[in-house]
Short mmCIF file of C-alpha atoms in Angstrom, two decimals:
data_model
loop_
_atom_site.label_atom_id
_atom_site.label_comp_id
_atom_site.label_asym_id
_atom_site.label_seq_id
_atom_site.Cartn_x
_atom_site.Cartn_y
_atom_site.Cartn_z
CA UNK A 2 29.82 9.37 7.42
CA UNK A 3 26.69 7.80 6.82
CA UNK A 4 26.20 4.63 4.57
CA UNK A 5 22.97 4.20 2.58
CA UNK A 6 22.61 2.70 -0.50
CA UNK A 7 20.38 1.54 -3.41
CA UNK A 8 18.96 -2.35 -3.19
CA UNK A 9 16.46 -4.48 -5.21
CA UNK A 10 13.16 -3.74 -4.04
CA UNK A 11 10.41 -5.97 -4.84
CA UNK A 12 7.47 -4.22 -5.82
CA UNK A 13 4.08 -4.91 -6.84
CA UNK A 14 3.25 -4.49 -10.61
CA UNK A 15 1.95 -1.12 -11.84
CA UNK A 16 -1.19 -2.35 -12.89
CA UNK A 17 -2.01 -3.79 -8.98
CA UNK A 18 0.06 -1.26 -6.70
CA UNK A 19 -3.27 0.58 -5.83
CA UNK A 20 -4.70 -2.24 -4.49
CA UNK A 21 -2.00 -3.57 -2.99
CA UNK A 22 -0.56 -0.80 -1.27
CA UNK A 23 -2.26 -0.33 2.49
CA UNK A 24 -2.07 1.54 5.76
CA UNK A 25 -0.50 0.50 8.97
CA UNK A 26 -2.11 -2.53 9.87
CA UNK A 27 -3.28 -1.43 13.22
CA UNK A 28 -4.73 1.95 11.73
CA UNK A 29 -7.80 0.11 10.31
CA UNK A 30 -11.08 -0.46 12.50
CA UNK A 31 -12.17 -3.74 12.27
CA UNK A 32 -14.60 -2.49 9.84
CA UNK A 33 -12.51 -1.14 7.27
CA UNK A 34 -10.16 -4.51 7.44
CA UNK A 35 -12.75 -6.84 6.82
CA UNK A 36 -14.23 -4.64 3.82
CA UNK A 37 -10.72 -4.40 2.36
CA UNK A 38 -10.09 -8.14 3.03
CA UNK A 39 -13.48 -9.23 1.84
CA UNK A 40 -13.37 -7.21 -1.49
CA UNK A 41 -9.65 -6.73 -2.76
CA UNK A 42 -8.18 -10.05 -2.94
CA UNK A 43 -4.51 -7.75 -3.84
CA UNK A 44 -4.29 -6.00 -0.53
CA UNK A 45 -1.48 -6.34 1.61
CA UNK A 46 -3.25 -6.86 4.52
CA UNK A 47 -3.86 -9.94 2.98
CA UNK A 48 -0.18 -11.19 4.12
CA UNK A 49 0.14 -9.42 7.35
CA UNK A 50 -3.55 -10.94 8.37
CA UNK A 51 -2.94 -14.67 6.46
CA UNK A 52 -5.97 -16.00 9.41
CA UNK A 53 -8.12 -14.19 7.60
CA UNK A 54 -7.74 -17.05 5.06
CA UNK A 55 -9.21 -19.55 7.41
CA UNK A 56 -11.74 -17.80 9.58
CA UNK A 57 -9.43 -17.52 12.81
CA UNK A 58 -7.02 -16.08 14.77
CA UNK A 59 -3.28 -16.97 14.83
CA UNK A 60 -0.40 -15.61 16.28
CA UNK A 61 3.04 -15.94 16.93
CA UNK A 62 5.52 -18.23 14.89
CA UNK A 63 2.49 -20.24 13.43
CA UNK A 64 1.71 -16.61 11.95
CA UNK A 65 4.89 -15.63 11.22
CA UNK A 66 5.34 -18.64 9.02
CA UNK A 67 1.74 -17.84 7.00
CA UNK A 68 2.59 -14.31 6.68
CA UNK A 69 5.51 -15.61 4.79
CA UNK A 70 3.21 -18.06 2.81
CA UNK A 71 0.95 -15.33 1.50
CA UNK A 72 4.08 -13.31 0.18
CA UNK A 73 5.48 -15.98 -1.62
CA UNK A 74 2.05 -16.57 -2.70
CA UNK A 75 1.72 -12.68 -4.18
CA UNK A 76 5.22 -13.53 -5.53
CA UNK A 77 4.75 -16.72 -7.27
CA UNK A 78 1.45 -15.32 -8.92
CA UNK A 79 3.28 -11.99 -9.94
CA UNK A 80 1.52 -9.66 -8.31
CA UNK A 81 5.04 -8.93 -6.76
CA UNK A 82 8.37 -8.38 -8.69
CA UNK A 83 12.02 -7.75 -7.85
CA UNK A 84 13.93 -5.06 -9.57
CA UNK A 85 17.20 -6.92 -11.32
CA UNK A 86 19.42 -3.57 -10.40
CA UNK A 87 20.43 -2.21 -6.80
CA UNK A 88 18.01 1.06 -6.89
CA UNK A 89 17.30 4.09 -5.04
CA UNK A 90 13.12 5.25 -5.12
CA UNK A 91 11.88 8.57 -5.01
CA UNK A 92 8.79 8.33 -3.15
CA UNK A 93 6.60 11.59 -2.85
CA UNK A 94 2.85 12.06 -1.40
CA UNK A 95 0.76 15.07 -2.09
CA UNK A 96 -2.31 15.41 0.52
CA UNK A 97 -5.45 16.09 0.66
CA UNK A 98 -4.34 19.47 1.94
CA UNK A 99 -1.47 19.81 -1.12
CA UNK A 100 1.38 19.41 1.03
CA UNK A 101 3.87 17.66 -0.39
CA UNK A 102 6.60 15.25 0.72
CA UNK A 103 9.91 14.03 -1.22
CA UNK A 104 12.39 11.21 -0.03
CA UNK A 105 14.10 8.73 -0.69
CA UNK A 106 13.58 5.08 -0.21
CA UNK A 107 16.73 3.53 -0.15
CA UNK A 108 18.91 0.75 2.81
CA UNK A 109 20.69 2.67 6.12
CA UNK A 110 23.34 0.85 7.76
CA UNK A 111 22.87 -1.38 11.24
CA UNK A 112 26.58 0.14 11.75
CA UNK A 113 25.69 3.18 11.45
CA UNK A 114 22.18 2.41 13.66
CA UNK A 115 24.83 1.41 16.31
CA UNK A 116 27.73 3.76 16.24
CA UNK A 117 25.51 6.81 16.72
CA UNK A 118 25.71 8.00 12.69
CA UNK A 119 22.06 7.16 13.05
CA UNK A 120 20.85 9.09 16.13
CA UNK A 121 17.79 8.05 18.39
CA UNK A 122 14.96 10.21 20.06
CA UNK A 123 13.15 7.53 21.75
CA UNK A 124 13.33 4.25 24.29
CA UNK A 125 12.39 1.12 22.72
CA UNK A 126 10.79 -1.36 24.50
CA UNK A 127 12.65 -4.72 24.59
CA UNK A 128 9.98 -7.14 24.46
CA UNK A 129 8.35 -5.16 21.54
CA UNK A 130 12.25 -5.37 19.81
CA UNK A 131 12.34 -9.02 20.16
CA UNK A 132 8.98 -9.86 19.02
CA UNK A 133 9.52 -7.83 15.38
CA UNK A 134 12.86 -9.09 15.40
CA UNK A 135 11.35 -12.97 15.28
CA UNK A 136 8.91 -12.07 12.73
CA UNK A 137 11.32 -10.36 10.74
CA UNK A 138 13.22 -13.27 10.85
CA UNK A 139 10.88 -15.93 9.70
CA UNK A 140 9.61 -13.93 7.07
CA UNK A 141 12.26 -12.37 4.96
CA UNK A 142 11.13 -9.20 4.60
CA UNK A 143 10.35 -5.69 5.60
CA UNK A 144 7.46 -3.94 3.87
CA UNK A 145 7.93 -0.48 6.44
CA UNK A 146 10.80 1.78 6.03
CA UNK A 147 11.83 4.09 8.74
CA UNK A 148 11.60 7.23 8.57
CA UNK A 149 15.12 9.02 8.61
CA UNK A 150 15.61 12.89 7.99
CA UNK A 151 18.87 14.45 7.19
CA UNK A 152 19.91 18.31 6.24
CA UNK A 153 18.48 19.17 3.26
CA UNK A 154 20.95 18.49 -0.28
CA UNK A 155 21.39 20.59 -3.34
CA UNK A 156 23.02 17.83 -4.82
CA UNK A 157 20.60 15.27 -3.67
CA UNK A 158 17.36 17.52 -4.70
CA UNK A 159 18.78 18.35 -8.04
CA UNK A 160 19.21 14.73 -8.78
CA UNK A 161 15.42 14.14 -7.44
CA UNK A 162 13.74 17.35 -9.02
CA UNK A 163 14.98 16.49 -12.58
CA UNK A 164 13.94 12.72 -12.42
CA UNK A 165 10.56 13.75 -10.94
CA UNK A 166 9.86 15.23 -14.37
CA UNK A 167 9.84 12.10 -16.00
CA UNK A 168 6.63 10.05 -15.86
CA UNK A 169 6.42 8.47 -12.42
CA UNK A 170 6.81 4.63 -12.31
CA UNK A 171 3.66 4.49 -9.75
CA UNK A 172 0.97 7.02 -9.74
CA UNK A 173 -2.01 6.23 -7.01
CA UNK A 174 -4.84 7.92 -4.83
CA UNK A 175 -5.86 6.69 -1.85
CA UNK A 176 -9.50 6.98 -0.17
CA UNK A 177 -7.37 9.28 2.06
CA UNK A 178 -6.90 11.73 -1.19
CA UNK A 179 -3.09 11.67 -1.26
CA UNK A 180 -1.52 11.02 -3.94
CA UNK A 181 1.57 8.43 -3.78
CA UNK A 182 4.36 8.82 -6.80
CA UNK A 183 7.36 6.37 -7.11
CA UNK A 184 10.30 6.64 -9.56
CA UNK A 185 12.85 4.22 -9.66
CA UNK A 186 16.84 5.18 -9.74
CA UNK A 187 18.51 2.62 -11.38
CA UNK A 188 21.41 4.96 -13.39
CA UNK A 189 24.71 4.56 -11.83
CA UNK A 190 26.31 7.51 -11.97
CA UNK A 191 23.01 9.27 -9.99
CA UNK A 192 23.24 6.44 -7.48
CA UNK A 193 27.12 7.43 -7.16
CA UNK A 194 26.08 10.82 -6.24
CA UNK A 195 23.34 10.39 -4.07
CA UNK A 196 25.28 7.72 -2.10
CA UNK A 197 28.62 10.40 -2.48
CA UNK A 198 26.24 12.76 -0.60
CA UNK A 199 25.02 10.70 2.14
CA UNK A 200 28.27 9.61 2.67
CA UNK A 201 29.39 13.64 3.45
CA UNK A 202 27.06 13.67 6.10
CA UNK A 203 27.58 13.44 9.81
CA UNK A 204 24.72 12.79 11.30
CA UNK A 205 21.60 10.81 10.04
CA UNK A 206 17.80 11.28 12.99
CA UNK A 207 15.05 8.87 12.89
CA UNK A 208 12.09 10.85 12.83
CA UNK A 209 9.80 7.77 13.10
CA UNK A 210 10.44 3.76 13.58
CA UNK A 211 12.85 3.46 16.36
CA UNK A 212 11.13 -0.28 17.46
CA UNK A 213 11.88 -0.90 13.37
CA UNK A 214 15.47 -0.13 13.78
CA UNK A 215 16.34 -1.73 16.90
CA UNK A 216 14.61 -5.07 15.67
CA UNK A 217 16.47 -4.51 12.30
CA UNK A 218 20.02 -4.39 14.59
CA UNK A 219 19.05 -7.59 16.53
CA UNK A 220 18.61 -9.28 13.31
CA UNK A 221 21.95 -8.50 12.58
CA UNK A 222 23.11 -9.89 15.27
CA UNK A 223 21.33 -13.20 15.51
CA UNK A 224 22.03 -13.84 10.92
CA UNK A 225 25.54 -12.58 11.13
CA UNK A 226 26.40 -15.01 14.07
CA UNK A 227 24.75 -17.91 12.39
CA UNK A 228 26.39 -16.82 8.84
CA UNK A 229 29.73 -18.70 8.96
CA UNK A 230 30.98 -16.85 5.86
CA UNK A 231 29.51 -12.82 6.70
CA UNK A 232 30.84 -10.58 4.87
CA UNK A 233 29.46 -7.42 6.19
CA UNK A 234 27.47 -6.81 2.64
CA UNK A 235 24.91 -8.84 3.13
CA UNK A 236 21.48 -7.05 3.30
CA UNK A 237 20.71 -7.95 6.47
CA UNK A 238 23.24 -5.21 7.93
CA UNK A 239 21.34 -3.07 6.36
CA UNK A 240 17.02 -1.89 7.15
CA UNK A 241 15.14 0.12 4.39
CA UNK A 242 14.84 3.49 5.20
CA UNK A 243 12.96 6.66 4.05
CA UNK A 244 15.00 9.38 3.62
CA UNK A 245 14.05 12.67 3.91
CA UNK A 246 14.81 16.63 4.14
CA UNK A 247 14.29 18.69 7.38
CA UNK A 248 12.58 21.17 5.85
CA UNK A 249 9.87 18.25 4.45
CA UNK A 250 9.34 16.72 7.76
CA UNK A 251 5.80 17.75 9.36
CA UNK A 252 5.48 16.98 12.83
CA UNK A 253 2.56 16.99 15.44
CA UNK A 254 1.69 17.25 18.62
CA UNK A 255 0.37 14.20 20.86
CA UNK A 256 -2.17 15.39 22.95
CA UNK A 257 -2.84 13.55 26.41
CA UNK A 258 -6.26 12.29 27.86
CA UNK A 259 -6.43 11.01 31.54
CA UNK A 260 -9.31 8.63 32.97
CA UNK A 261 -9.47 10.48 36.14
CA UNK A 262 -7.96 13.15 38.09
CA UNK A 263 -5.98 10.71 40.68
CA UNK A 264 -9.00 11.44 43.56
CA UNK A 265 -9.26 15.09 43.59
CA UNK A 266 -11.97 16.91 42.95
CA UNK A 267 -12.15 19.03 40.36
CA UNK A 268 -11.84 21.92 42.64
CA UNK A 269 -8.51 20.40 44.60
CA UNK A 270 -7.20 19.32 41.02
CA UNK A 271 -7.35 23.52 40.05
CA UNK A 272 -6.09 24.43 43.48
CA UNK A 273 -2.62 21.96 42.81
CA UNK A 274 -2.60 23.48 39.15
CA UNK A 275 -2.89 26.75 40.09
CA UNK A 276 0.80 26.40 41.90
CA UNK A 277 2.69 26.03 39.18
CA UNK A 278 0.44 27.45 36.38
CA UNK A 279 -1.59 30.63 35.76
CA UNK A 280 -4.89 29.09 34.96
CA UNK A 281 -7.63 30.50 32.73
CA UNK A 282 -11.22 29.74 32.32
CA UNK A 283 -11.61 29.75 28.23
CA UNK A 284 -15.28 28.44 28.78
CA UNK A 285 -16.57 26.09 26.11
CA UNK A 286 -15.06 27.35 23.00
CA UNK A 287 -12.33 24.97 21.58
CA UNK A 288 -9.09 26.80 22.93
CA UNK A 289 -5.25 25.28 21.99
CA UNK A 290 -2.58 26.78 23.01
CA UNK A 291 0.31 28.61 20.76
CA UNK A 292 3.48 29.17 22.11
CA UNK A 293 5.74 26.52 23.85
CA UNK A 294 5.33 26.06 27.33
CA UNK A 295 1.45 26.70 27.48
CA UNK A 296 -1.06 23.91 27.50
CA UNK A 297 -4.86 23.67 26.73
CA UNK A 298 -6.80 21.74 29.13
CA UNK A 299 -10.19 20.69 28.62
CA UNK A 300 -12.09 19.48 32.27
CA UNK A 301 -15.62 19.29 33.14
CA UNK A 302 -17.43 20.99 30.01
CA UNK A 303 -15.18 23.83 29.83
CA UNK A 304 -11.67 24.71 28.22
CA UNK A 305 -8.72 25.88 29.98
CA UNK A 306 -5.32 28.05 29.20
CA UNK A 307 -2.42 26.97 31.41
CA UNK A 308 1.02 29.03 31.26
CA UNK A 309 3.96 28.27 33.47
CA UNK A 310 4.98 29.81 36.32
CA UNK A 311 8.54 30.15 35.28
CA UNK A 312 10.20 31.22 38.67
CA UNK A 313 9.05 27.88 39.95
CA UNK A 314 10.44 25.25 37.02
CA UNK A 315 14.22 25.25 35.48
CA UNK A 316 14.93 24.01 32.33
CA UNK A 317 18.42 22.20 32.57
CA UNK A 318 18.32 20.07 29.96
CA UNK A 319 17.19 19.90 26.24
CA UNK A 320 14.42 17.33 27.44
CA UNK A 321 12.92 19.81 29.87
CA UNK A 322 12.71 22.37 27.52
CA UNK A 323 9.65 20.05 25.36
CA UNK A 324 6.65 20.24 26.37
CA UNK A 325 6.08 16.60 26.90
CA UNK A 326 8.21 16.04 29.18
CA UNK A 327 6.96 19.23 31.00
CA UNK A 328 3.89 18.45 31.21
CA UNK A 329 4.55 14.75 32.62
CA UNK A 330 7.37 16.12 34.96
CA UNK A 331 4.78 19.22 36.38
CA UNK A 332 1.85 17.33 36.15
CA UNK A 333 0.87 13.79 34.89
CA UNK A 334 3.31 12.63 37.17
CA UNK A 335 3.23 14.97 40.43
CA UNK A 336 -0.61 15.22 40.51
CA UNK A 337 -2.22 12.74 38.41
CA UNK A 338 0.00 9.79 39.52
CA UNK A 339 1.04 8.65 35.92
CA UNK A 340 4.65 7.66 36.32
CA UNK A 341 5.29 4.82 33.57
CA UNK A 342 3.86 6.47 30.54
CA UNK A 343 4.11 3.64 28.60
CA UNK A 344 2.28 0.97 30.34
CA UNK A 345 -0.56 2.69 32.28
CA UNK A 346 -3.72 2.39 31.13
CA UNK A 347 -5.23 5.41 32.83
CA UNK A 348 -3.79 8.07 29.91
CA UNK A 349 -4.20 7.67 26.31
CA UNK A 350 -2.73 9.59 23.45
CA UNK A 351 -4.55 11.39 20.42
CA UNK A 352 -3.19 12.92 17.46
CA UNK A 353 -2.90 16.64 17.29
CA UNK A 354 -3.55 16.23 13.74
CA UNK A 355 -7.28 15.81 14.62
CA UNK A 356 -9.51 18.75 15.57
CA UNK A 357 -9.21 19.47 19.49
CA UNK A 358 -12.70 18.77 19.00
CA UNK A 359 -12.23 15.46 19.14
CA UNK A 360 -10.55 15.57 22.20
CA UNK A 361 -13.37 17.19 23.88
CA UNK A 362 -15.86 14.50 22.46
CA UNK A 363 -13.80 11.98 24.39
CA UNK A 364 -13.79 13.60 27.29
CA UNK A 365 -17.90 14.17 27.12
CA UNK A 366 -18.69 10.88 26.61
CA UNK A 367 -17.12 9.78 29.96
CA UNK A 368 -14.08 7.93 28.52
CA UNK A 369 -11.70 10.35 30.13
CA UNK A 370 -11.93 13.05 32.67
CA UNK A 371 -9.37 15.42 31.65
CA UNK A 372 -7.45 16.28 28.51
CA UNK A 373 -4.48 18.21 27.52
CA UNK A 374 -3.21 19.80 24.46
CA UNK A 375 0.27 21.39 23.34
CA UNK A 376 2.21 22.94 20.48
CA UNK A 377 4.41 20.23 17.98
CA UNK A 378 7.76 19.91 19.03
CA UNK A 379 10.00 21.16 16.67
CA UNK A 380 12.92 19.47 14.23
CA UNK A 381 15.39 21.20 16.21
CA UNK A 382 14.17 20.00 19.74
CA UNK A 383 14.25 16.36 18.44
CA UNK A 384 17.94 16.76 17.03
CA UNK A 385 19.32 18.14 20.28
CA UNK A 386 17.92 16.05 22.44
CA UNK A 387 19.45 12.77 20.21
CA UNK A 388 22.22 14.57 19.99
CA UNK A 389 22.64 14.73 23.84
CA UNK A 390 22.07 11.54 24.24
CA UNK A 391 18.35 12.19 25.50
CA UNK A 392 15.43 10.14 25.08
CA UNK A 393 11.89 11.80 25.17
CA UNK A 394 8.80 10.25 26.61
CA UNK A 395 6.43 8.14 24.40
CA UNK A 396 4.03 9.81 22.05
CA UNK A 397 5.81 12.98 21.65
CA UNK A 398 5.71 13.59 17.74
CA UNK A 399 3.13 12.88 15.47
CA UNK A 400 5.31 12.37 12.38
CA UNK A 401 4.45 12.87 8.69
CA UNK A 402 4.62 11.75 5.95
CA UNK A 403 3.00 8.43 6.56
CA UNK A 404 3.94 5.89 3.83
CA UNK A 405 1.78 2.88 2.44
CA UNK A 406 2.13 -0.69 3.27
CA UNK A 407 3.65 -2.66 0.34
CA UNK A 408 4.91 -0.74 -2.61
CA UNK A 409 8.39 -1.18 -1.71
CA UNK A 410 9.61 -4.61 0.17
CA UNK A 411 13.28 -5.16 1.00
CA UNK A 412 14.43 -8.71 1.45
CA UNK A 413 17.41 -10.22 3.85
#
């Protein structure tokens, strides 16, 4: 049984949450922070970058402790406000492309994080844990959700569709062209049933912010041993999540680029392909592949189809069947010589939302020798392979949607 439920989000006002609201801090070039920092005085990267303030660099728990300054700061001049009622948010985003996305925004359960309710796809890395878990801690406050799907609800989405045709409490487009809607639910019997219906359910996956979680359980840990009086209520069991349907969830591929081909030739590189893959010459036209199993490669000018020589590669478990781990198990790791995917700076990773074109321009400039591209895993993939207990390697989703920075902040 899973245990989410509504909390007092502090929010900016309606008049500023455009301005406020921002990407991922590390999604920004330099260029587009300092234009944003230079010319909106409301943005949100405004708190996460508080240096910015004084011309300079800072970092750890000297930056922590600023990053908290500027949010009291947006508080105290009420750019910021706290809802006075525990609330559930509908948050939807329409794209450039009109694809939509519905959830909910709403607080998951450390418990649940820990007994399994909430299921994981990916290793965390522990240093990365720690370090989110010590900013978290000096500054109060989450301002990313993470991203949680469950089976899709009739009585969830009928609650959802009918407040959805009320005027939205936040209505904003982004230079990205998507459109980001927020409506607050704040009536109690709707909050009984959507946190009735959670409650029926099994099995909660996070599609994207396992580092969020796992910092969001260690916090736990450190504020309920220092809390003499815990009561197990308290929001910090608790991480703000954004809930949504299967059938919403968009995910990508992750393609691969590698900085050299490990001292073979190009000619010896082919030669070890060619043992475990039928290889095609596709010649310069963009080429990506379309059924599981098959890769794109792109080496030397030229494009490449490579499909597996079944008779010489099993598939015993869930995780061999995705193509990730395939592809690192038959060659990254066996040819190239990548073995910690994680940590070696010889491969990089690139979106499969971008044009394969993009990949190739890499490649030409003389970045990277050798790229490879691959079909999106699919929902059902990432569900078995949490449910057996499975991890898969890094950068093997792409997950959308992609929520803004700031519009909802949940407080321990």
């Amino acid at each position: 049984m899973a245990k989410v439920v509504p909390f007092k989000a502090v929010k900016p006002t309606r008049d500023k949450v455009s301005l406020v609201a921002s990407r991922s801090y590390q999604s920004y070039t330099q260029a587009e922070r300092e234009a944003r920092l230079d010319y909106n005085p409301f943005s949100f990267l405004h708190i996460v970058n508080p240096g910015y303030k004084y011309a300079k660099e800072i970092s750890g728990e000297a930056r922590y402790q600023l990053v908290k300054n500027r949010y009291l700061e947006f508080k105290e001049d009420g750019i910021f406000v706290q809802d006075k009622k525990p609330s559930f948010y509908i948050y939807k985003i329409v794209d450039r492309d009109n694809q939509e996305f519905n959830g909910i925004v709403a607080a998951a359960s450390v418990e649940d994080y820990l007994n399994d309710v909430i299921k994981k796809h990916e290793d965390t890395i522990a240093t990365r844990e720690t370090v989110f878990k010590d900013y978290l801690k000096t500054v109060g406050f989450n301002a990313e959700p993470v991203l949680l799907t469950y089976p899709d609800n009739s009585e969830i989405s009928t609650i959802t569709n009918k407040i959805q045709e009320q005027r939205a409490e936040f209505e904003f487009t982004t230079t990205y062209r998507d459109t980001h809607y927020l409506w607050q639910i704040d009536n109690e019997a709707h909050v009984k049933t959507i946190t009735a219906a959670f409650a029926k359910m099994e099995t909660l996956y996070i599609a994207d912010g396992h580092h969020r979680s796992s910092s969001s359980n260690l916090l736990c840990k450190d504020l309920k041993a220092e809390n003499k009086n815990h009561q197990g209520n308290e929001t910090y069991n608790f991480f703000m999540s954004f809930l949504i349907p299967e059938s919403e969830l968009k995910i990508h591929e992750f393609n691969r680029l590698v900085k050299d081909l490990n001292g073979f030739t190009k000619e010896e590189f082919l030669i070890k392909l060619d043992a475990i893959y039928r290889i095609e010459n596709r010649g310069i036209m963009p080429y990506k592949p379309s059924k599981p199993h098959h890769f794109s490669m792109y080496l030397d000018g030229e494009f490449y189809s490579l499909y597996l020589r079944k008779t010489n590669y099993s598939f015993e478990t869930s995780l061999d069947e995705l193509d990730a781990q395939l592809l690192y198990q038959t060659i990254l790791k066996p040819i190239l010589g990548i073995y910690d995917l994680r940590n070696d700076n010889r491969i990089d990773y690139l979106s499969g939302k971008k044009e394969i074109v993009n990949l190739k321009s890499k490649i030409d400039s003389g970045e990277f020798k050798v790229g490879f591209g691959m079909v999106p895993a699919t929902i059902e993939q990432m569900k078995k392979i949490a449910d057996d207990g499975l991890k898969m390697p890094p950068k093997s989703t792409y997950i959308e949607p992609k929520l803004r920075s700031g519009v909802t902040i949940y407080e321990f």
